[in-house]
Amino acid sequence: MPQMVSVIFYGAAPMRSQYHNRAALQAAIADVDSRGRGVVVVPPEIDYGYKRGIPSTYPDFSSARHDILIHDYSINTRYDSYNGDGMQYRIITKTHNETAGKNDGNTQWLNGNWHPAFMLMHEGESTNNRRATYFTGIKGEVAWGVGQGINTAGVSSGVSKGASDDELAHFKIIGNKVAGGRGLETMLAINKTNGYWGFGGMANPDKEFYFKTKRGCKGEVKFESHTDNLEISLSTPNKMRKWTIRDDTA
């Protein structure tokens, strides 16, 4: 019969070693698998050695033959902090026939009769950012992110540390190690204060449409509107050309 079990009942405990707690987790997985399918719960006080980005520390489903869902509240020691990396909740699934493409396994649903919504809300008062991000990735490493707030607040981003909530809550699409980059970079930003768009690394766009190249010759394209004209400029590190279109009858 399908069931929900806690690793506590298989010997896991806060004071036990990661080795023993991991053995308890694997025993729970084996037990629910032998019963057909089931859910395993790992309480927040348990540390079995999980580290984001290191698959060898993840639950091992290699011997499982049935569907298994793990609700994992355990300590994550990715950054080797004494107390772990803060409260977290991980949903880890093993679904049969995952490569067949004919099931909805590994899926979460939010159904409602009126405006189902998924909300990320930043409640910090003293931080110098308002980041709230939905990330996608592969094997523990971020690939893309969509949300609000620039990656870094300060001189490098063009936003001061004393900026307003609006200035710190720009819309963003970010990428990790894109085109040979070494970390997270803003691919698209929309300035919440004035609605300006920035592409290719402009975390705080100051023109209505601002494009920066990422390969070959470094360059920028800017579109800026005024009361009675539109300016378009193209520039390299050494040269710049500007065109002005005036809204008049001449």
PDB file of C-alpha atoms in Angstrom:
ATOM      1  CA  MET A   1       0.000   0.000   0.000  1.00  0.00           C
ATOM      2  CA  PRO A   2       1.262   3.529  -0.738  1.00  0.00           C
ATOM      3  CA  GLN A   3       2.340   5.260   2.445  1.00  0.00           C
ATOM      4  CA  MET A   4       4.093   8.277   3.984  1.00  0.00           C
ATOM      5  CA  VAL A   5       6.978   7.598   6.340  1.00  0.00           C
ATOM      6  CA  SER A   6       9.602   9.623   8.214  1.00  0.00           C
ATOM      7  CA  VAL A   7      13.295   8.748   8.238  1.00  0.00           C
ATOM      8  CA  ILE A   8      13.082   9.072  12.044  1.00  0.00           C
ATOM      9  CA  PHE A   9      11.415   5.648  12.142  1.00  0.00           C
ATOM     10  CA  TYR A  10      14.403   4.139  10.325  1.00  0.00           C
ATOM     11  CA  GLY A  11      17.022   5.398  12.762  1.00  0.00           C
ATOM     12  CA  ALA A  12      17.736   8.988  11.679  1.00  0.00           C
ATOM     13  CA  ALA A  13      18.341  11.436  14.533  1.00  0.00           C
ATOM     14  CA  PRO A  14      19.750  14.964  14.973  1.00  0.00           C
ATOM     15  CA  MET A  15      22.809  13.769  16.885  1.00  0.00           C
ATOM     16  CA  ARG A  16      23.647  10.908  14.552  1.00  0.00           C
ATOM     17  CA  SER A  17      26.273  11.161  11.826  1.00  0.00           C
ATOM     18  CA  GLN A  18      25.560  11.987   8.195  1.00  0.00           C
ATOM     19  CA  TYR A  19      26.502   8.405   7.379  1.00  0.00           C
ATOM     20  CA  HIS A  20      23.891   6.930   9.712  1.00  0.00           C
ATOM     21  CA  ASN A  21      21.205   9.417   8.672  1.00  0.00           C
ATOM     22  CA  ARG A  22      21.831   8.697   5.011  1.00  0.00           C
ATOM     23  CA  ALA A  23      21.532   4.971   5.713  1.00  0.00           C
ATOM     24  CA  ALA A  24      18.176   5.656   7.393  1.00  0.00           C
ATOM     25  CA  LEU A  25      17.021   7.642   4.349  1.00  0.00           C
ATOM     26  CA  GLN A  26      17.957   4.822   1.995  1.00  0.00           C
ATOM     27  CA  ALA A  27      16.193   2.299   4.254  1.00  0.00           C
ATOM     28  CA  ALA A  28      13.023   4.408   4.093  1.00  0.00           C
ATOM     29  CA  ILE A  29      13.258   4.596   0.300  1.00  0.00           C
ATOM     30  CA  ALA A  30      13.715   0.828   0.055  1.00  0.00           C
ATOM     31  CA  ASP A  31      10.754   0.198   2.356  1.00  0.00           C
ATOM     32  CA  VAL A  32       8.219   2.372   0.501  1.00  0.00           C
ATOM     33  CA  ASP A  33       9.502   0.995  -2.799  1.00  0.00           C
ATOM     34  CA  SER A  34       8.872  -2.566  -1.602  1.00  0.00           C
ATOM     35  CA  ARG A  35       5.254  -1.553  -0.863  1.00  0.00           C
ATOM     36  CA  GLY A  36       4.664  -0.243  -4.385  1.00  0.00           C
ATOM     37  CA  ARG A  37       5.178   3.517  -4.036  1.00  0.00           C
ATOM     38  CA  GLY A  38       5.218   6.132  -1.301  1.00  0.00           C
ATOM     39  CA  VAL A  39       6.377   9.370   0.286  1.00  0.00           C
ATOM     40  CA  VAL A  40       9.438   9.843   2.500  1.00  0.00           C
ATOM     41  CA  VAL A  41       9.755  12.823   4.858  1.00  0.00           C
ATOM     42  CA  VAL A  42      13.123  14.143   6.068  1.00  0.00           C
ATOM     43  CA  PRO A  43      12.592  16.525   9.048  1.00  0.00           C
ATOM     44  CA  PRO A  44      14.560  19.808   9.296  1.00  0.00           C
ATOM     45  CA  GLU A  45      16.740  18.634  12.204  1.00  0.00           C
ATOM     46  CA  ILE A  46      18.209  15.758  10.187  1.00  0.00           C
ATOM     47  CA  ASP A  47      21.538  16.101   8.364  1.00  0.00           C
ATOM     48  CA  TYR A  48      22.345  13.331   5.904  1.00  0.00           C
ATOM     49  CA  GLY A  49      25.002  15.324   4.022  1.00  0.00           C
ATOM     50  CA  TYR A  50      22.970  16.835   1.185  1.00  0.00           C
ATOM     51  CA  LYS A  51      24.973  19.389  -0.791  1.00  0.00           C
ATOM     52  CA  ARG A  52      23.424  21.248  -3.720  1.00  0.00           C
ATOM     53  CA  GLY A  53      25.343  20.582  -6.928  1.00  0.00           C
ATOM     54  CA  ILE A  54      26.952  17.366  -5.680  1.00  0.00           C
ATOM     55  CA  PRO A  55      24.770  14.473  -6.957  1.00  0.00           C
ATOM     56  CA  SER A  56      26.633  11.884  -4.867  1.00  0.00           C
ATOM     57  CA  THR A  57      24.999  13.435  -1.765  1.00  0.00           C
ATOM     58  CA  TYR A  58      21.445  13.201  -3.155  1.00  0.00           C
ATOM     59  CA  PRO A  59      18.975  10.409  -2.284  1.00  0.00           C
ATOM     60  CA  ASP A  60      19.876   7.265  -4.229  1.00  0.00           C
ATOM     61  CA  PHE A  61      17.038   5.806  -6.311  1.00  0.00           C
ATOM     62  CA  SER A  62      19.198   3.398  -8.312  1.00  0.00           C
ATOM     63  CA  SER A  63      17.511   0.322  -6.803  1.00  0.00           C
ATOM     64  CA  ALA A  64      13.975   1.741  -6.731  1.00  0.00           C
ATOM     65  CA  ARG A  65      11.395   0.240  -9.080  1.00  0.00           C
ATOM     66  CA  HIS A  66       8.372   2.399  -8.207  1.00  0.00           C
ATOM     67  CA  ASP A  67       7.360   6.055  -7.848  1.00  0.00           C
ATOM     68  CA  ILE A  68       8.805   7.777  -4.784  1.00  0.00           C
ATOM     69  CA  LEU A  69       8.384  11.337  -3.530  1.00  0.00           C
ATOM     70  CA  ILE A  70      10.644  12.866  -0.883  1.00  0.00           C
ATOM     71  CA  HIS A  71       9.717  15.927   1.179  1.00  0.00           C
ATOM     72  CA  ASP A  72      13.170  17.034   2.292  1.00  0.00           C
ATOM     73  CA  TYR A  73      13.494  19.739   4.977  1.00  0.00           C
ATOM     74  CA  SER A  74      16.991  18.635   5.965  1.00  0.00           C
ATOM     75  CA  ILE A  75      20.090  20.723   6.493  1.00  0.00           C
ATOM     76  CA  ASN A  76      21.985  21.716   3.340  1.00  0.00           C
ATOM     77  CA  THR A  77      25.699  22.287   3.909  1.00  0.00           C
ATOM     78  CA  ARG A  78      26.603  23.601   0.456  1.00  0.00           C
ATOM     79  CA  TYR A  79      28.577  26.495   1.968  1.00  0.00           C
ATOM     80  CA  ASP A  80      29.977  24.467   4.898  1.00  0.00           C
ATOM     81  CA  SER A  81      28.277  26.711   7.422  1.00  0.00           C
ATOM     82  CA  TYR A  82      28.176  25.369  10.961  1.00  0.00           C
ATOM     83  CA  ASN A  83      24.391  25.636  11.036  1.00  0.00           C
ATOM     84  CA  GLY A  84      23.810  24.791   7.385  1.00  0.00           C
ATOM     85  CA  ASP A  85      22.457  27.163   4.761  1.00  0.00           C
ATOM     86  CA  GLY A  86      19.184  28.174   6.421  1.00  0.00           C
ATOM     87  CA  MET A  87      15.721  26.617   6.285  1.00  0.00           C
ATOM     88  CA  GLN A  88      14.974  24.974   2.962  1.00  0.00           C
ATOM     89  CA  TYR A  89      12.374  22.688   1.435  1.00  0.00           C
ATOM     90  CA  ARG A  90      13.237  20.333  -1.402  1.00  0.00           C
ATOM     91  CA  ILE A  91      10.858  18.092  -3.334  1.00  0.00           C
ATOM     92  CA  ILE A  92      12.724  15.157  -4.848  1.00  0.00           C
ATOM     93  CA  THR A  93      10.941  12.622  -7.043  1.00  0.00           C
ATOM     94  CA  LYS A  94      11.617   9.292  -8.671  1.00  0.00           C
ATOM     95  CA  THR A  95       9.096   8.493 -11.420  1.00  0.00           C
ATOM     96  CA  HIS A  96       8.860   5.288 -13.411  1.00  0.00           C
ATOM     97  CA  ASN A  97       9.376   5.430 -17.184  1.00  0.00           C
ATOM     98  CA  GLU A  98      10.822   8.945 -16.937  1.00  0.00           C
ATOM     99  CA  THR A  99      12.289   8.784 -20.450  1.00  0.00           C
ATOM    100  CA  ALA A 100       9.122   7.503 -22.112  1.00  0.00           C
ATOM    101  CA  GLY A 101       7.545  10.955 -22.162  1.00  0.00           C
ATOM    102  CA  LYS A 102       4.040   9.598 -21.602  1.00  0.00           C
ATOM    103  CA  ASN A 103       3.299  10.661 -18.030  1.00  0.00           C
ATOM    104  CA  ASP A 104       3.092  13.782 -15.883  1.00  0.00           C
ATOM    105  CA  GLY A 105       5.516  12.561 -13.232  1.00  0.00           C
ATOM    106  CA  ASN A 106       7.783  15.091 -11.500  1.00  0.00           C
ATOM    107  CA  THR A 107       5.056  17.716 -11.947  1.00  0.00           C
ATOM    108  CA  GLN A 108       3.429  20.076  -9.450  1.00  0.00           C
ATOM    109  CA  TRP A 109      -0.020  21.475 -10.108  1.00  0.00           C
ATOM    110  CA  LEU A 110      -1.757  24.555  -8.749  1.00  0.00           C
ATOM    111  CA  ASN A 111      -5.410  24.431  -9.748  1.00  0.00           C
ATOM    112  CA  GLY A 112      -8.090  26.973  -8.896  1.00  0.00           C
ATOM    113  CA  ASN A 113     -11.370  28.373 -10.178  1.00  0.00           C
ATOM    114  CA  TRP A 114     -10.071  31.954 -10.211  1.00  0.00           C
ATOM    115  CA  HIS A 115      -6.562  33.271 -10.858  1.00  0.00           C
ATOM    116  CA  PRO A 116      -4.248  30.560  -9.492  1.00  0.00           C
ATOM    117  CA  ALA A 117      -0.962  32.292  -8.665  1.00  0.00           C
ATOM    118  CA  PHE A 118       2.550  31.521  -7.531  1.00  0.00           C
ATOM    119  CA  MET A 119       3.955  34.377  -5.431  1.00  0.00           C
ATOM    120  CA  LEU A 120       7.534  35.258  -4.516  1.00  0.00           C
ATOM    121  CA  MET A 121       7.506  38.117  -2.002  1.00  0.00           C
ATOM    122  CA  HIS A 122      10.569  39.917  -0.649  1.00  0.00           C
ATOM    123  CA  GLU A 123       9.951  41.068   2.933  1.00  0.00           C
ATOM    124  CA  GLY A 124      13.410  42.354   3.871  1.00  0.00           C
ATOM    125  CA  GLU A 125      13.733  45.843   5.339  1.00  0.00           C
ATOM    126  CA  SER A 126      17.471  46.337   5.791  1.00  0.00           C
ATOM    127  CA  THR A 127      18.905  44.609   2.725  1.00  0.00           C
ATOM    128  CA  ASN A 128      20.341  46.499  -0.254  1.00  0.00           C
ATOM    129  CA  ASN A 129      18.465  44.400  -2.801  1.00  0.00           C
ATOM    130  CA  ARG A 130      14.956  43.199  -3.495  1.00  0.00           C
ATOM    131  CA  ARG A 131      15.861  40.001  -5.314  1.00  0.00           C
ATOM    132  CA  ALA A 132      13.139  37.388  -5.794  1.00  0.00           C
ATOM    133  CA  THR A 133      13.936  34.854  -8.493  1.00  0.00           C
ATOM    134  CA  TYR A 134      12.620  31.701 -10.109  1.00  0.00           C
ATOM    135  CA  PHE A 135      15.647  29.671 -11.212  1.00  0.00           C
ATOM    136  CA  THR A 136      16.100  26.762 -13.597  1.00  0.00           C
ATOM    137  CA  GLY A 137      19.255  24.691 -13.689  1.00  0.00           C
ATOM    138  CA  ILE A 138      21.048  21.404 -14.264  1.00  0.00           C
ATOM    139  CA  LYS A 139      22.537  19.181 -11.541  1.00  0.00           C
ATOM    140  CA  GLY A 140      22.507  21.877  -8.887  1.00  0.00           C
ATOM    141  CA  GLU A 141      23.934  24.686 -11.012  1.00  0.00           C
ATOM    142  CA  VAL A 142      21.832  27.639 -12.128  1.00  0.00           C
ATOM    143  CA  ALA A 143      21.307  28.041 -15.877  1.00  0.00           C
ATOM    144  CA  TRP A 144      18.644  30.786 -16.047  1.00  0.00           C
ATOM    145  CA  GLY A 145      16.651  32.958 -13.694  1.00  0.00           C
ATOM    146  CA  VAL A 146      13.557  35.162 -14.015  1.00  0.00           C
ATOM    147  CA  GLY A 147      12.342  37.589 -11.392  1.00  0.00           C
ATOM    148  CA  GLN A 148      12.942  40.958  -9.777  1.00  0.00           C
ATOM    149  CA  GLY A 149      15.989  42.745  -8.426  1.00  0.00           C
ATOM    150  CA  ILE A 150      19.443  43.159  -9.900  1.00  0.00           C
ATOM    151  CA  ASN A 151      22.114  40.624  -9.011  1.00  0.00           C
ATOM    152  CA  THR A 152      24.372  43.160  -7.331  1.00  0.00           C
ATOM    153  CA  ALA A 153      23.416  46.460  -5.744  1.00  0.00           C
ATOM    154  CA  GLY A 154      26.170  49.051  -5.792  1.00  0.00           C
ATOM    155  CA  VAL A 155      28.510  50.931  -8.088  1.00  0.00           C
ATOM    156  CA  SER A 156      29.012  48.033 -10.506  1.00  0.00           C
ATOM    157  CA  SER A 157      25.287  47.850 -11.242  1.00  0.00           C
ATOM    158  CA  GLY A 158      24.640  51.563 -11.495  1.00  0.00           C
ATOM    159  CA  VAL A 159      22.303  51.460  -8.499  1.00  0.00           C
ATOM    160  CA  SER A 160      23.361  53.005  -5.205  1.00  0.00           C
ATOM    161  CA  LYS A 161      23.113  51.111  -1.918  1.00  0.00           C
ATOM    162  CA  GLY A 162      20.657  53.759  -0.723  1.00  0.00           C
ATOM    163  CA  ALA A 163      18.303  53.203  -3.651  1.00  0.00           C
ATOM    164  CA  SER A 164      14.527  53.008  -3.332  1.00  0.00           C
ATOM    165  CA  ASP A 165      12.529  49.786  -3.427  1.00  0.00           C
ATOM    166  CA  ASP A 166      11.539  50.523  -7.035  1.00  0.00           C
ATOM    167  CA  GLU A 167      15.149  51.013  -8.084  1.00  0.00           C
ATOM    168  CA  LEU A 168      16.058  47.691  -6.477  1.00  0.00           C
ATOM    169  CA  ALA A 169      13.132  45.768  -7.981  1.00  0.00           C
ATOM    170  CA  HIS A 170      13.802  45.899 -11.718  1.00  0.00           C
ATOM    171  CA  PHE A 171      12.505  42.924 -13.737  1.00  0.00           C
ATOM    172  CA  LYS A 172      15.322  40.639 -14.874  1.00  0.00           C
ATOM    173  CA  ILE A 173      16.232  37.612 -16.910  1.00  0.00           C
ATOM    174  CA  ILE A 174      19.661  36.340 -15.914  1.00  0.00           C
ATOM    175  CA  GLY A 175      21.943  33.652 -17.290  1.00  0.00           C
ATOM    176  CA  ASN A 176      24.830  31.757 -15.760  1.00  0.00           C
ATOM    177  CA  LYS A 177      28.096  31.378 -17.689  1.00  0.00           C
ATOM    178  CA  VAL A 178      26.466  32.508 -20.936  1.00  0.00           C
ATOM    179  CA  ALA A 179      28.781  32.776 -23.986  1.00  0.00           C
ATOM    180  CA  GLY A 180      31.835  31.939 -21.929  1.00  0.00           C
ATOM    181  CA  GLY A 181      30.927  34.130 -18.956  1.00  0.00           C
ATOM    182  CA  ARG A 182      32.090  33.270 -15.461  1.00  0.00           C
ATOM    183  CA  GLY A 183      28.910  33.725 -13.447  1.00  0.00           C
ATOM    184  CA  LEU A 184      25.436  35.212 -13.264  1.00  0.00           C
ATOM    185  CA  GLU A 185      24.820  38.047 -15.716  1.00  0.00           C
ATOM    186  CA  THR A 186      21.773  40.165 -16.486  1.00  0.00           C
ATOM    187  CA  MET A 187      20.563  39.310 -19.998  1.00  0.00           C
ATOM    188  CA  LEU A 188      17.427  41.500 -19.874  1.00  0.00           C
ATOM    189  CA  ALA A 189      16.396  44.183 -17.396  1.00  0.00           C
ATOM    190  CA  ILE A 190      13.332  46.430 -17.271  1.00  0.00           C
ATOM    191  CA  ASN A 191      13.755  49.490 -15.089  1.00  0.00           C
ATOM    192  CA  LYS A 192      10.767  49.629 -12.715  1.00  0.00           C
ATOM    193  CA  THR A 193      11.113  53.378 -12.196  1.00  0.00           C
ATOM    194  CA  ASN A 194      10.890  54.482 -15.837  1.00  0.00           C
ATOM    195  CA  GLY A 195      10.136  51.350 -17.883  1.00  0.00           C
ATOM    196  CA  TYR A 196      13.441  51.428 -19.803  1.00  0.00           C
ATOM    197  CA  TRP A 197      14.717  48.138 -21.282  1.00  0.00           C
ATOM    198  CA  GLY A 198      18.319  46.928 -21.208  1.00  0.00           C
ATOM    199  CA  PHE A 199      19.769  43.942 -23.090  1.00  0.00           C
ATOM    200  CA  GLY A 200      23.114  42.150 -22.859  1.00  0.00           C
ATOM    201  CA  GLY A 201      24.346  43.097 -19.402  1.00  0.00           C
ATOM    202  CA  MET A 202      22.514  46.353 -18.644  1.00  0.00           C
ATOM    203  CA  ALA A 203      21.313  45.749 -15.070  1.00  0.00           C
ATOM    204  CA  ASN A 204      20.085  49.334 -14.639  1.00  0.00           C
ATOM    205  CA  PRO A 205      19.077  50.670 -18.106  1.00  0.00           C
ATOM    206  CA  ASP A 206      19.099  54.453 -18.438  1.00  0.00           C
ATOM    207  CA  LYS A 207      17.777  54.627 -22.030  1.00  0.00           C
ATOM    208  CA  GLU A 208      14.440  53.393 -23.338  1.00  0.00           C
ATOM    209  CA  PHE A 209      16.078  50.567 -25.297  1.00  0.00           C
ATOM    210  CA  TYR A 210      19.745  49.826 -24.592  1.00  0.00           C
ATOM    211  CA  PHE A 211      21.580  46.951 -26.314  1.00  0.00           C
ATOM    212  CA  LYS A 212      25.150  45.782 -25.636  1.00  0.00           C
ATOM    213  CA  THR A 213      27.010  43.217 -27.735  1.00  0.00           C
ATOM    214  CA  LYS A 214      28.567  40.175 -26.095  1.00  0.00           C
ATOM    215  CA  ARG A 215      30.809  38.849 -28.873  1.00  0.00           C
ATOM    216  CA  GLY A 216      33.175  40.262 -31.452  1.00  0.00           C
ATOM    217  CA  CYS A 217      33.497  44.031 -31.527  1.00  0.00           C
ATOM    218  CA  LYS A 218      32.185  45.576 -28.333  1.00  0.00           C
ATOM    219  CA  GLY A 219      29.342  47.922 -29.090  1.00  0.00           C
ATOM    220  CA  GLU A 220      26.149  49.535 -27.903  1.00  0.00           C
ATOM    221  CA  VAL A 221      22.853  50.545 -29.509  1.00  0.00           C
ATOM    222  CA  LYS A 222      20.652  53.095 -27.755  1.00  0.00           C
ATOM    223  CA  PHE A 223      17.157  54.393 -28.438  1.00  0.00           C
ATOM    224  CA  GLU A 224      16.065  57.497 -26.575  1.00  0.00           C
ATOM    225  CA  SER A 225      12.917  59.588 -27.044  1.00  0.00           C
ATOM    226  CA  HIS A 226      12.460  63.273 -26.248  1.00  0.00           C
ATOM    227  CA  THR A 227       9.526  65.670 -26.474  1.00  0.00           C
ATOM    228  CA  ASP A 228       9.785  66.155 -30.222  1.00  0.00           C
ATOM    229  CA  ASN A 229      12.425  63.721 -31.492  1.00  0.00           C
ATOM    230  CA  LEU A 230      13.814  60.214 -31.329  1.00  0.00           C
ATOM    231  CA  GLU A 231      17.571  59.577 -31.094  1.00  0.00           C
ATOM    232  CA  ILE A 232      19.299  56.387 -32.224  1.00  0.00           C
ATOM    233  CA  SER A 233      23.000  55.906 -31.562  1.00  0.00           C
ATOM    234  CA  LEU A 234      25.508  53.165 -32.419  1.00  0.00           C
ATOM    235  CA  SER A 235      28.875  53.094 -30.719  1.00  0.00           C
ATOM    236  CA  THR A 236      32.065  51.079 -30.363  1.00  0.00           C
ATOM    237  CA  PRO A 237      34.763  51.793 -27.756  1.00  0.00           C
ATOM    238  CA  ASN A 238      36.298  54.349 -30.179  1.00  0.00           C
ATOM    239  CA  LYS A 239      33.508  55.651 -32.414  1.00  0.00           C
ATOM    240  CA  MET A 240      29.895  56.752 -32.159  1.00  0.00           C
ATOM    241  CA  ARG A 241      27.218  57.678 -34.682  1.00  0.00           C
ATOM    242  CA  LYS A 242      23.885  59.262 -33.813  1.00  0.00           C
ATOM    243  CA  TRP A 243      20.704  59.830 -35.812  1.00  0.00           C
ATOM    244  CA  THR A 244      17.870  62.145 -34.785  1.00  0.00           C
ATOM    245  CA  ILE A 245      14.338  61.864 -36.131  1.00  0.00           C
ATOM    246  CA  ARG A 246      12.237  64.949 -35.398  1.00  0.00           C
ATOM    247  CA  ASP A 247       8.474  64.915 -35.110  1.00  0.00           C
ATOM    248  CA  ASP A 248       7.677  68.043 -37.112  1.00  0.00           C
ATOM    249  CA  THR A 249       5.968  68.972 -40.355  1.00  0.00           C
ATOM    250  CA  ALA A 250       9.092  70.246 -42.139  1.00  0.00           C
TER     251      ALA A 250
END
